[in-house]
Coordinates of C-alpha atoms in Angstrom, one line a residue:
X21 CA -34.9 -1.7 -9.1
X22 CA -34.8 -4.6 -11.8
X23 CA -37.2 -7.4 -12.0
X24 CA -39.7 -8.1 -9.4
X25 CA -40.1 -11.8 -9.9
X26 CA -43.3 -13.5 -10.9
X27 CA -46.2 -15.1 -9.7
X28 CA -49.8 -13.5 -9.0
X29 CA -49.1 -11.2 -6.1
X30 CA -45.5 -9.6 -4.8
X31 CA -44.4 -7.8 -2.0
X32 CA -41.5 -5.5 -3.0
X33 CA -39.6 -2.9 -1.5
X34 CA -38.8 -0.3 -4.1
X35 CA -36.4 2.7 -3.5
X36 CA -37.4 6.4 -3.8
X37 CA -38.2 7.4 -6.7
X38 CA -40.1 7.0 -9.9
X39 CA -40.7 3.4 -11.3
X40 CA -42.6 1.9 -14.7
X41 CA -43.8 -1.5 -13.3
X42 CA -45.0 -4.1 -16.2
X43 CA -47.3 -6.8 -15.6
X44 CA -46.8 -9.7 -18.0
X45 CA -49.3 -12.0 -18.6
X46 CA -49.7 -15.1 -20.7
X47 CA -52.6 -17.7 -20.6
X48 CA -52.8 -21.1 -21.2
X49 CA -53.0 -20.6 -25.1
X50 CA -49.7 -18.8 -25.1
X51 CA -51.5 -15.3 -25.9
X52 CA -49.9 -12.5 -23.6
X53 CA -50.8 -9.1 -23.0
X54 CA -48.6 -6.6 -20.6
X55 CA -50.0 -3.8 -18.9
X56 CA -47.8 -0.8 -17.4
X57 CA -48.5 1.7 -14.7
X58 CA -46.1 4.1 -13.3
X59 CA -45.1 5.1 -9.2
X60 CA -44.0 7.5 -7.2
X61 CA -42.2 6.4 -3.8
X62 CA -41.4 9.3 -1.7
X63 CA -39.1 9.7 1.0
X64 CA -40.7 8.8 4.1
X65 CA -38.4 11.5 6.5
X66 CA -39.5 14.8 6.5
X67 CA -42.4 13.2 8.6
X68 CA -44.5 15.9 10.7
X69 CA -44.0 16.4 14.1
X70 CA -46.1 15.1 17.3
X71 CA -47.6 17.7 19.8
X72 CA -49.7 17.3 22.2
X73 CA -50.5 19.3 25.5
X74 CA -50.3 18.3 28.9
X75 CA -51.4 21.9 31.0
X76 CA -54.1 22.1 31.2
X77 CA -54.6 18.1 30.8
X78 CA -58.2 18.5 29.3
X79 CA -60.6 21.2 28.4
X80 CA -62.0 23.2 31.4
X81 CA -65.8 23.5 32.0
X82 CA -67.6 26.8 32.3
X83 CA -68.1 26.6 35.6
X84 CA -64.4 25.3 37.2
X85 CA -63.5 27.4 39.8
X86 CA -59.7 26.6 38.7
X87 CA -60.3 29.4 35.8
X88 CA -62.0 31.8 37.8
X89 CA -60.6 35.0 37.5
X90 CA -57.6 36.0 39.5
X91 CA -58.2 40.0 39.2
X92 CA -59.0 42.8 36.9
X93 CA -56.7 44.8 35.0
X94 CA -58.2 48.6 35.1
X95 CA -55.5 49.1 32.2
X96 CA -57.7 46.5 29.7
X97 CA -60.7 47.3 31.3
X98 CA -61.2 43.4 31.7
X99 CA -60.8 40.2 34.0
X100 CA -58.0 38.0 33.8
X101 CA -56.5 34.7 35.2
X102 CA -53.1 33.8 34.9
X103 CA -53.1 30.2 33.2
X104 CA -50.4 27.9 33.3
X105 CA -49.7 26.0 29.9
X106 CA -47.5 23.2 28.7
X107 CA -47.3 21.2 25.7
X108 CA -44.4 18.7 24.5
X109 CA -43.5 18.5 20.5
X110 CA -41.2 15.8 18.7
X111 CA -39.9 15.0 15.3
X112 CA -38.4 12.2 13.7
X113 CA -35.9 14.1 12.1
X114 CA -35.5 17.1 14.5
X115 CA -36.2 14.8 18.2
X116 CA -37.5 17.2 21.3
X117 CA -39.0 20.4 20.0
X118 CA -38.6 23.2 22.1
X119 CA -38.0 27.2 21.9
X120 CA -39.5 29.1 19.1
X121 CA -40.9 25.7 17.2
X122 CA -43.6 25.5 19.8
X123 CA -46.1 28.9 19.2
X124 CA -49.5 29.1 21.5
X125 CA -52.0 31.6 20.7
X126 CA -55.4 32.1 21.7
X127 CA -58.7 32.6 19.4
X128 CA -59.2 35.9 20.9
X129 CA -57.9 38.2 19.4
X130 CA -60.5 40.9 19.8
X131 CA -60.1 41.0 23.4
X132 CA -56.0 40.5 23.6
X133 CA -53.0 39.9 21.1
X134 CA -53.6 36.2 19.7
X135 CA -49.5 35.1 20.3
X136 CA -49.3 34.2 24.0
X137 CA -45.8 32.6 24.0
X138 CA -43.3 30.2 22.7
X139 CA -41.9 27.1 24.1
X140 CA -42.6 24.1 25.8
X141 CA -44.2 25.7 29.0
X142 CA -45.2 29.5 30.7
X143 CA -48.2 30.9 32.3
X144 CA -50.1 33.6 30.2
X145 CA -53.1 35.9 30.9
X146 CA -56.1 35.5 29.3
X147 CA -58.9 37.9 29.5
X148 CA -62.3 37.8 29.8
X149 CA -64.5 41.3 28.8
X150 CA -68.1 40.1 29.6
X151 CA -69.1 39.5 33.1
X152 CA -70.3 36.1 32.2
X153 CA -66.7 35.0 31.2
X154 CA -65.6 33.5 27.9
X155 CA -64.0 30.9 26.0
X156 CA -60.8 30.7 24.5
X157 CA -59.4 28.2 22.2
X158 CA -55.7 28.3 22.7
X159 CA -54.0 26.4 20.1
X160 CA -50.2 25.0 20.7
X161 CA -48.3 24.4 16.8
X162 CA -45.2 22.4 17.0
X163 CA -43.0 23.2 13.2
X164 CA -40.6 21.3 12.6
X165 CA -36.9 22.2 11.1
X166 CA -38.5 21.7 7.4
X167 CA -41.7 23.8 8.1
X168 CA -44.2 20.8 8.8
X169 CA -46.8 22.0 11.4
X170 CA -49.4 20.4 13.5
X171 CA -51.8 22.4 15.8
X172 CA -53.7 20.7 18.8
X173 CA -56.5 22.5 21.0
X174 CA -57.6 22.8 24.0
X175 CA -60.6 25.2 25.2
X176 CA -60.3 27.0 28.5
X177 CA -63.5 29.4 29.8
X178 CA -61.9 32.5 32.0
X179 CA -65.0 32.2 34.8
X180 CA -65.6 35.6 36.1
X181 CA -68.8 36.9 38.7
X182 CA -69.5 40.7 38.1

């Protein structure tokens, strides 16, 4: 990017890329010495995405009666409650994610399949197999067009009463 002026400090902008950067430095009885280092400036697109989810708005409690159970599925042999989820993703290079780039899956994979949807909102069922109820820590990933990924949580207990 050619010289970068002189003085004891500098602000530069340099372009992307690799760069040698000499220091010069003479003192007062004309001796000099230089000293060299080299840098790397990335590209600073390809940034990761944003995620963040809005249903439910915060982690539930194990005792709110908005997760109770809604029924019991004689099929699973378990409780469930349908629970309503949503979740909003952006990029800088890509904008609004939606579709397939937004994956939620529960941490409960011994009691149900761990992929519970795709997309920005859905309701799912979560199950519970123990009459006290249990936790699950549903995670929503936003990726990106290049692959970046970033994962938020939020931990919902299915309440049930046997």
């Amino acid at each position: 990017d050619g010289g970068l002026g002189t003085g004891a400090s500098r602000t530069v902008t340099l372009s992307t890329g690799t760069h040698v950067i000499t220091l010069h430095g003479t003192d007062d009885l004309g001796l000099t010495h230089d000293t060299t280092i080299t840098l790397v400036v990335q590209s600073c697109l390809d940034l990761p995405p944003t995620v963040s989810n809005t249903t439910p708005s915060a982690d539930t409690s194990s005792s709110d009666v908005a997760f109770a159970y809604d029924g019991y599925d004689a099929g699973m042999g378990m409780f469930y409650k349908d629970v309503a989820l949503a979740g909003v993703a952006s990029d800088a290079e890509d904008g609004t994610l939606s579709g397939a780039s937004l994956q939620w899956r529960t941490d409960r994979d011994d009691i149900q399949p761990a992929a519970l949807m795709t997309g920005a909102s859905g309701t799912v069922r979560l199950y519970s197999n123990v009459c006290e109820g249990v936790w699950h820590e549903i995670t929503l990933t936003a990726i990106d067009s290049t692959g970046n990924a970033v994962t938020r949580l939020r931990r919902i207990f299915i309440w049930t009463l046997c």
